[in-house]
């Protein structure tokens, strides 16, 4: 027998109706005016949702605008070079998502005439489109009664119903999805889903929920318990690993040496300074402890340091001036500074170039 407390019952019809009424009324007056909320274009909404899974709203706004300027339609995205897509995504991290967007755009052109399908099974069959993204695009763009659960929705629904279980755990996820389906209204599905997410983003935040401003305060189990932040229980986190790197700054006649990361690994296909792990760094599969073969660098003075965070890693790179062999071995390449703009660069390389720039 399990010791975990049981999950509460799903909300009955009249409670569900009250929750919907109060939240939708709150959303009408409190929602943020975000650019992707001014359109019903499924492509624009899809891109915003993909980016919002990566980073904060404030960062997404500029990326979203730029991405839609470079690729104004699904057909434009499908026809683009992968390098151009990665370049437009560069800085958002998790490049597999950008590759999936590109592949999904090609599938949409092939199978659905260039329009995001208004059909759940067809949407879920697209590369990189999971339950959350399908629910978001179908409900917001097409008003289809499709539920969605992201971290915000999970937290809000777990709190209001007093659900046990750790954040992100299988049992809690299943329960919250069941609640989200149960509460889904027949009309205004997109508004409802956005209202749920907005409550989690603005009021029912992870560590400092503003319960006194919450439209659900009166029927919230977590608020009644007196310690709303105890729900959901924290998930066990993977420790962050610190990595110390050294990068080479090799510039000859206005050209800088960069290396392309191998296919199949992290940040595949992106360009970075020739990089190695420092001797004192913890081991990692992301960078080798040796300089890339054939470069034979002669190290000069340290030029700068930069810090960067990627999933589960805090990275510090020391950039050294260097000379390398006259013939640069592939996959290294000497890039003209003028041609770097459209190149998919790793986040840390972007930071270094922003500081050192053109010599
Ligand atoms: S009352 Fe507090 S804990 Fe409950 S849903 Fe609102 S903000 Fe979250």
GROMACS .gro file of C-alpha atoms and ligand atoms in nm:
model
  367
    1UNK     CA    1   0.000   0.000   0.000
    2UNK     CA    2   0.125   0.350  -0.083
    3UNK     CA    3   0.172   0.609   0.195
    4UNK     CA    4   0.100   0.906  -0.035
    5UNK     CA    5  -0.216   1.097   0.043
    6UNK     CA    6  -0.489   1.043  -0.215
    7UNK     CA    7  -0.559   1.296  -0.489
    8UNK     CA    8  -0.874   1.504  -0.434
    9UNK     CA    9  -1.189   1.453  -0.642
   10UNK     CA   10  -1.217   1.646  -0.969
   11UNK     CA   11  -1.420   1.967  -0.931
   12UNK     CA   12  -1.796   1.923  -0.966
   13UNK     CA   13  -1.984   2.111  -1.238
   14UNK     CA   14  -2.098   2.405  -1.027
   15UNK     CA   15  -1.753   2.456  -0.871
   16UNK     CA   16  -1.598   2.438  -1.216
   17UNK     CA   17  -1.842   2.702  -1.341
   18UNK     CA   18  -1.755   2.934  -1.050
   19UNK     CA   19  -1.382   2.889  -1.107
   20UNK     CA   20  -1.424   2.971  -1.477
   21UNK     CA   21  -1.638   3.278  -1.415
   22UNK     CA   22  -1.406   3.433  -1.160
   23UNK     CA   23  -1.085   3.361  -1.349
   24UNK     CA   24  -1.213   3.485  -1.685
   25UNK     CA   25  -1.340   3.806  -1.524
   26UNK     CA   26  -0.996   3.859  -1.364
   27UNK     CA   27  -0.819   3.788  -1.693
   28UNK     CA   28  -1.025   4.045  -1.884
   29UNK     CA   29  -0.890   4.323  -1.665
   30UNK     CA   30  -0.544   4.198  -1.561
   31UNK     CA   31  -0.395   4.031  -1.865
   32UNK     CA   32  -0.073   4.160  -2.015
   33UNK     CA   33  -0.086   4.311  -2.359
   34UNK     CA   34   0.160   4.081  -2.536
   35UNK     CA   35   0.217   4.103  -2.911
   36UNK     CA   36   0.120   3.741  -2.982
   37UNK     CA   37  -0.210   3.803  -2.805
   38UNK     CA   38  -0.305   4.048  -3.078
   39UNK     CA   39  -0.311   3.782  -3.348
   40UNK     CA   40  -0.500   3.463  -3.423
   41UNK     CA   41  -0.238   3.353  -3.676
   42UNK     CA   42  -0.156   2.993  -3.575
   43UNK     CA   43   0.201   3.025  -3.705
   44UNK     CA   44   0.276   3.334  -3.496
   45UNK     CA   45   0.117   3.171  -3.190
   46UNK     CA   46   0.311   2.849  -3.244
   47UNK     CA   47   0.643   3.037  -3.260
   48UNK     CA   48   0.560   3.233  -2.945
   49UNK     CA   49   0.475   2.913  -2.758
   50UNK     CA   50   0.797   2.743  -2.871
   51UNK     CA   51   1.000   3.042  -2.752
   52UNK     CA   52   0.810   3.078  -2.425
   53UNK     CA   53   0.911   2.723  -2.338
   54UNK     CA   54   1.271   2.847  -2.353
   55UNK     CA   55   1.282   3.174  -2.167
   56UNK     CA   56   1.106   3.469  -2.007
   57UNK     CA   57   0.833   3.673  -2.174
   58UNK     CA   58   1.044   3.992  -2.176
   59UNK     CA   59   1.319   3.816  -2.375
   60UNK     CA   60   1.081   3.641  -2.611
   61UNK     CA   61   0.920   3.964  -2.738
   62UNK     CA   62   1.224   4.074  -2.942
   63UNK     CA   63   1.314   3.725  -3.057
   64UNK     CA   64   0.957   3.661  -3.170
   65UNK     CA   65   0.939   3.984  -3.369
   66UNK     CA   66   1.275   3.921  -3.537
   67UNK     CA   67   1.193   3.558  -3.616
   68UNK     CA   68   0.865   3.655  -3.784
   69UNK     CA   69   1.039   3.932  -3.977
   70UNK     CA   70   1.300   3.688  -4.111
   71UNK     CA   71   1.046   3.407  -4.168
   72UNK     CA   72   0.707   3.572  -4.213
   73UNK     CA   73   0.523   3.249  -4.297
   74UNK     CA   74   0.545   2.875  -4.245
   75UNK     CA   75   0.644   2.843  -4.612
   76UNK     CA   76   0.935   3.088  -4.556
   77UNK     CA   77   1.050   2.893  -4.253
   78UNK     CA   78   1.023   2.562  -4.441
   79UNK     CA   79   1.230   2.696  -4.732
   80UNK     CA   80   1.503   2.850  -4.514
   81UNK     CA   81   1.851   2.707  -4.463
   82UNK     CA   82   1.892   2.538  -4.126
   83UNK     CA   83   2.180   2.775  -4.047
   84UNK     CA   84   1.951   3.075  -4.089
   85UNK     CA   85   1.692   2.919  -3.855
   86UNK     CA   86   1.957   2.843  -3.592
   87UNK     CA   87   2.094   3.195  -3.624
   88UNK     CA   88   1.749   3.344  -3.561
   89UNK     CA   89   1.714   3.114  -3.260
   90UNK     CA   90   2.067   3.168  -3.130
   91UNK     CA   91   2.066   3.281  -2.768
   92UNK     CA   92   1.740   3.106  -2.679
   93UNK     CA   93   1.921   2.775  -2.619
   94UNK     CA   94   1.806   2.416  -2.673
   95UNK     CA   95   1.866   2.421  -3.045
   96UNK     CA   96   1.686   2.094  -3.097
   97UNK     CA   97   1.366   2.294  -3.063
   98UNK     CA   98   1.468   2.524  -3.350
   99UNK     CA   99   1.551   2.223  -3.567
  100UNK     CA  100   1.212   2.071  -3.483
  101UNK     CA  101   1.035   2.396  -3.577
  102UNK     CA  102   1.213   2.390  -3.911
  103UNK     CA  103   1.127   2.022  -3.973
  104UNK     CA  104   0.766   2.078  -3.862
  105UNK     CA  105   0.731   2.374  -4.100
  106UNK     CA  106   0.846   2.150  -4.386
  107UNK     CA  107   0.597   1.881  -4.282
  108UNK     CA  108   0.317   2.141  -4.264
  109UNK     CA  109   0.395   2.260  -4.617
  110UNK     CA  110   0.406   1.901  -4.746
  111UNK     CA  111   0.103   1.762  -4.564
  112UNK     CA  112  -0.121   2.057  -4.479
  113UNK     CA  113  -0.075   2.317  -4.751
  114UNK     CA  114   0.138   2.543  -4.531
  115UNK     CA  115  -0.121   2.596  -4.256
  116UNK     CA  116  -0.084   2.464  -3.902
  117UNK     CA  117  -0.340   2.178  -3.888
  118UNK     CA  118  -0.659   2.240  -3.690
  119UNK     CA  119  -0.657   1.880  -3.577
  120UNK     CA  120  -0.504   1.733  -3.263
  121UNK     CA  121  -0.367   1.409  -3.408
  122UNK     CA  122  -0.219   1.590  -3.707
  123UNK     CA  123  -0.063   1.854  -3.482
  124UNK     CA  124   0.086   1.591  -3.250
  125UNK     CA  125   0.235   1.409  -3.550
  126UNK     CA  126   0.454   1.714  -3.629
  127UNK     CA  127   0.819   1.707  -3.513
  128UNK     CA  128   0.861   1.869  -3.172
  129UNK     CA  129   0.489   1.933  -3.116
  130UNK     CA  130   0.381   1.778  -2.785
  131UNK     CA  131   0.059   1.790  -2.584
  132UNK     CA  132   0.130   2.137  -2.450
  133UNK     CA  133   0.211   2.302  -2.783
  134UNK     CA  134  -0.079   2.130  -2.961
  135UNK     CA  135  -0.319   2.242  -2.688
  136UNK     CA  136  -0.188   2.599  -2.698
  137UNK     CA  137  -0.202   2.649  -3.076
  138UNK     CA  138  -0.535   2.471  -3.128
  139UNK     CA  139  -0.711   2.649  -2.843
  140UNK     CA  140  -0.564   2.997  -2.891
  141UNK     CA  141  -0.563   3.012  -3.272
  142UNK     CA  142  -0.868   2.798  -3.351
  143UNK     CA  143  -1.064   2.808  -3.021
  144UNK     CA  144  -1.076   2.430  -3.012
  145UNK     CA  145  -1.154   2.295  -2.660
  146UNK     CA  146  -0.808   2.149  -2.610
  147UNK     CA  147  -0.660   2.153  -2.261
  148UNK     CA  148  -0.298   2.235  -2.185
  149UNK     CA  149  -0.072   2.202  -1.884
  150UNK     CA  150   0.257   2.384  -1.840
  151UNK     CA  151   0.445   2.456  -1.518
  152UNK     CA  152   0.218   2.751  -1.434
  153UNK     CA  153  -0.104   2.557  -1.491
  154UNK     CA  154   0.026   2.261  -1.293
  155UNK     CA  155   0.108   2.481  -0.995
  156UNK     CA  156  -0.220   2.675  -1.000
  157UNK     CA  157  -0.445   2.370  -1.032
  158UNK     CA  158  -0.243   2.168  -0.779
  159UNK     CA  159  -0.279   2.452  -0.528
  160UNK     CA  160  -0.642   2.532  -0.577
  161UNK     CA  161  -0.738   2.165  -0.535
  162UNK     CA  162  -0.472   2.081  -0.275
  163UNK     CA  163  -0.311   1.803  -0.477
  164UNK     CA  164  -0.029   1.593  -0.332
  165UNK     CA  165   0.274   1.494  -0.536
  166UNK     CA  166   0.598   1.659  -0.643
  167UNK     CA  167   0.610   1.922  -0.917
  168UNK     CA  168   0.655   1.757  -1.255
  169UNK     CA  169   0.595   1.405  -1.119
  170UNK     CA  170   0.389   1.157  -1.321
  171UNK     CA  171   0.095   1.120  -1.078
  172UNK     CA  172   0.058   1.498  -1.033
  173UNK     CA  173   0.081   1.557  -1.407
  174UNK     CA  174  -0.191   1.299  -1.476
  175UNK     CA  175  -0.416   1.451  -1.211
  176UNK     CA  176  -0.368   1.806  -1.335
  177UNK     CA  177  -0.434   1.707  -1.696
  178UNK     CA  178  -0.759   1.543  -1.581
  179UNK     CA  179  -0.856   1.865  -1.398
  180UNK     CA  180  -0.765   2.078  -1.701
  181UNK     CA  181  -0.990   1.862  -1.922
  182UNK     CA  182  -1.270   1.874  -1.666
  183UNK     CA  183  -1.259   2.253  -1.640
  184UNK     CA  184  -1.232   2.320  -2.014
  185UNK     CA  185  -1.522   2.543  -2.124
  186UNK     CA  186  -1.714   2.476  -2.445
  187UNK     CA  187  -1.642   2.827  -2.575
  188UNK     CA  188  -1.342   3.057  -2.538
  189UNK     CA  189  -1.095   2.772  -2.487
  190UNK     CA  190  -0.803   2.992  -2.589
  191UNK     CA  191  -0.899   3.267  -2.345
  192UNK     CA  192  -0.943   3.011  -2.068
  193UNK     CA  193  -0.604   2.847  -2.124
  194UNK     CA  194  -0.430   3.183  -2.139
  195UNK     CA  195  -0.609   3.295  -1.822
  196UNK     CA  196  -0.488   2.986  -1.634
  197UNK     CA  197  -0.129   3.044  -1.745
  198UNK     CA  198  -0.153   3.415  -1.669
  199UNK     CA  199  -0.273   3.351  -1.314
  200UNK     CA  200   0.032   3.130  -1.260
  201UNK     CA  201   0.266   3.386  -1.414
  202UNK     CA  202   0.132   3.697  -1.236
  203UNK     CA  203  -0.035   3.591  -0.912
  204UNK     CA  204   0.013   3.227  -0.817
  205UNK     CA  205   0.389   3.243  -0.858
  206UNK     CA  206   0.622   2.967  -0.733
  207UNK     CA  207   0.763   3.133  -0.423
  208UNK     CA  208   0.554   3.445  -0.354
  209UNK     CA  209   0.190   3.389  -0.449
  210UNK     CA  210  -0.020   3.703  -0.407
  211UNK     CA  211  -0.319   3.522  -0.262
  212UNK     CA  212  -0.489   3.842  -0.148
  213UNK     CA  213  -0.517   3.949  -0.516
  214UNK     CA  214  -0.625   3.607  -0.641
  215UNK     CA  215  -0.972   3.552  -0.788
  216UNK     CA  216  -0.964   3.193  -0.657
  217UNK     CA  217  -0.869   3.269  -0.299
  218UNK     CA  218  -1.207   3.169  -0.155
  219UNK     CA  219  -1.200   2.822  -0.302
  220UNK     CA  220  -0.826   2.752  -0.283
  221UNK     CA  221  -0.712   2.457  -0.071
  222UNK     CA  222  -0.350   2.578  -0.060
  223UNK     CA  223  -0.453   2.921   0.067
  224UNK     CA  224  -0.679   2.762   0.329
  225UNK     CA  225  -0.386   2.547   0.445
  226UNK     CA  226  -0.193   2.862   0.537
  227UNK     CA  227   0.122   2.765   0.343
  228UNK     CA  228   0.041   2.776  -0.029
  229UNK     CA  229   0.403   2.743  -0.138
  230UNK     CA  230   0.417   2.389   0.005
  231UNK     CA  231   0.208   2.283  -0.297
  232UNK     CA  232   0.325   2.131  -0.518
  233UNK     CA  233   0.603   1.959  -0.326
  234UNK     CA  234   0.946   2.052  -0.466
  235UNK     CA  235   1.098   1.824  -0.724
  236UNK     CA  236   1.440   1.678  -0.666
  237UNK     CA  237   1.675   1.888  -0.876
  238UNK     CA  238   1.979   1.777  -1.065
  239UNK     CA  239   2.280   1.961  -0.929
  240UNK     CA  240   2.426   2.230  -1.151
  241UNK     CA  241   2.770   2.147  -1.279
  242UNK     CA  242   3.033   2.413  -1.313
  243UNK     CA  243   3.255   2.399  -1.619
  244UNK     CA  244   3.573   2.598  -1.672
  245UNK     CA  245   3.672   2.641  -2.035
  246UNK     CA  246   3.944   2.804  -2.237
  247UNK     CA  247   3.872   2.947  -2.579
  248UNK     CA  248   4.113   3.063  -2.848
  249UNK     CA  249   4.090   3.408  -3.005
  250UNK     CA  250   4.266   3.363  -3.336
  251UNK     CA  251   4.229   3.651  -3.578
  252UNK     CA  252   4.413   3.682  -3.909
  253UNK     CA  253   4.350   3.954  -4.166
  254UNK     CA  254   4.007   4.039  -4.030
  255UNK     CA  255   3.898   3.676  -4.005
  256UNK     CA  256   3.830   3.483  -3.687
  257UNK     CA  257   3.872   3.107  -3.642
  258UNK     CA  258   3.555   2.929  -3.530
  259UNK     CA  259   3.472   2.559  -3.507
  260UNK     CA  260   3.146   2.385  -3.585
  261UNK     CA  261   3.015   2.155  -3.315
  262UNK     CA  262   2.960   1.794  -3.422
  263UNK     CA  263   2.626   1.655  -3.535
  264UNK     CA  264   2.432   1.450  -3.286
  265UNK     CA  265   2.563   1.623  -2.972
  266UNK     CA  266   2.463   1.927  -2.770
  267UNK     CA  267   2.441   2.251  -2.974
  268UNK     CA  268   2.498   2.044  -3.290
  269UNK     CA  269   2.601   2.247  -3.594
  270UNK     CA  270   2.657   2.569  -3.398
  271UNK     CA  271   2.985   2.763  -3.430
  272UNK     CA  272   3.211   2.846  -3.137
  273UNK     CA  273   3.568   2.954  -3.063
  274UNK     CA  274   3.811   2.660  -3.054
  275UNK     CA  275   3.746   2.550  -2.698
  276UNK     CA  276   3.872   2.300  -2.444
  277UNK     CA  277   3.793   2.217  -2.085
  278UNK     CA  278   4.049   2.356  -1.839
  279UNK     CA  279   4.254   2.110  -1.643
  280UNK     CA  280   4.086   2.207  -1.317
  281UNK     CA  281   3.735   2.170  -1.457
  282UNK     CA  282   3.502   1.882  -1.376
  283UNK     CA  283   3.475   1.621  -1.653
  284UNK     CA  284   3.206   1.674  -1.913
  285UNK     CA  285   3.104   1.526  -2.244
  286UNK     CA  286   3.035   1.875  -2.383
  287UNK     CA  287   3.400   1.976  -2.433
  288UNK     CA  288   3.718   1.772  -2.452
  289UNK     CA  289   4.019   1.845  -2.232
  290UNK     CA  290   4.238   1.872  -2.545
  291UNK     CA  291   4.247   2.146  -2.807
  292UNK     CA  292   4.081   2.045  -3.135
  293UNK     CA  293   4.316   1.820  -3.333
  294UNK     CA  294   4.550   1.985  -3.581
  295UNK     CA  295   4.521   2.342  -3.450
  296UNK     CA  296   4.852   2.326  -3.258
  297UNK     CA  297   4.785   2.656  -3.075
  298UNK     CA  298   5.059   2.881  -2.939
  299UNK     CA  299   4.892   3.057  -2.649
  300UNK     CA  300   4.924   3.428  -2.583
  301UNK     CA  301   4.778   3.660  -2.322
  302UNK     CA  302   4.435   3.613  -2.162
  303UNK     CA  303   4.194   3.865  -2.315
  304UNK     CA  304   3.872   3.831  -2.120
  305UNK     CA  305   3.638   3.600  -1.928
  306UNK     CA  306   3.271   3.537  -1.987
  307UNK     CA  307   3.006   3.341  -1.801
  308UNK     CA  308   2.706   3.161  -1.939
  309UNK     CA  309   2.443   2.917  -1.818
  310UNK     CA  310   2.300   2.627  -2.016
  311UNK     CA  311   2.090   2.337  -1.889
  312UNK     CA  312   2.245   2.209  -1.567
  313UNK     CA  313   2.576   2.384  -1.638
  314UNK     CA  314   2.735   2.710  -1.530
  315UNK     CA  315   3.011   2.784  -1.773
  316UNK     CA  316   3.306   3.017  -1.736
  317UNK     CA  317   3.534   3.068  -2.033
  318UNK     CA  318   3.872   3.233  -2.036
  319UNK     CA  319   3.956   3.362  -2.382
  320UNK     CA  320   4.323   3.358  -2.480
  321UNK     CA  321   4.490   3.528  -2.772
  322UNK     CA  322   4.652   3.255  -2.983
  323UNK     CA  323   4.824   3.160  -3.305
  324UNK     CA  324   4.744   2.834  -3.478
  325UNK     CA  325   4.876   2.623  -3.764
  326UNK     CA  326   4.878   2.801  -4.099
  327UNK     CA  327   4.633   2.550  -4.248
  328UNK     CA  328   4.317   2.534  -4.043
  329UNK     CA  329   4.180   2.179  -4.019
  330UNK     CA  330   3.808   2.116  -4.075
  331UNK     CA  331   3.566   2.162  -3.898
  332UNK     CA  332   3.742   2.488  -3.810
  333UNK     CA  333   3.697   2.777  -4.050
  334UNK     CA  334   3.822   3.135  -4.071
  335UNK     CA  335   3.514   3.354  -4.086
  336UNK     CA  336   3.516   3.707  -4.215
  337UNK     CA  337   3.371   3.929  -3.940
  338UNK     CA  338   3.128   4.071  -4.194
  339UNK     CA  339   2.973   3.726  -4.242
  340UNK     CA  340   2.910   3.638  -3.880
  341UNK     CA  341   2.563   3.786  -3.858
  342UNK     CA  342   2.369   3.501  -4.016
  343UNK     CA  343   2.585   3.232  -3.858
  344UNK     CA  344   2.442   3.011  -3.580
  345UNK     CA  345   2.674   3.090  -3.290
  346UNK     CA  346   2.664   2.934  -2.944
  347UNK     CA  347   2.542   3.167  -2.669
  348UNK     CA  348   2.884   3.197  -2.507
  349UNK     CA  349   3.054   3.272  -2.841
  350UNK     CA  350   2.802   3.550  -2.898
  351UNK     CA  351   2.896   3.698  -2.561
  352UNK     CA  352   3.267   3.685  -2.642
  353UNK     CA  353   3.216   3.841  -2.985
  354UNK     CA  354   2.999   4.114  -2.833
  355UNK     CA  355   3.293   4.210  -2.614
  356UNK     CA  356   3.589   4.153  -2.840
  357UNK     CA  357   3.407   4.209  -3.169
  358UNK     CA  358   3.601   4.311  -3.474
  359UNK     CA  359   3.969   4.382  -3.394
  360LIG     S1  360  -0.518   3.168  -0.351
  360LIG    FE1  361  -0.296   3.176  -0.359
  360LIG     S2  362  -0.230   2.965  -0.375
  360LIG    FE2  363  -0.446   2.969  -0.425
  360LIG     S3  364  -0.454   2.985  -0.647
  360LIG    FE3  365  -0.463   3.190  -0.566
  360LIG     S4  366  -0.253   3.266  -0.557
  360LIG    FE4  367  -0.247   3.042  -0.583
   0.00000   0.00000   0.00000
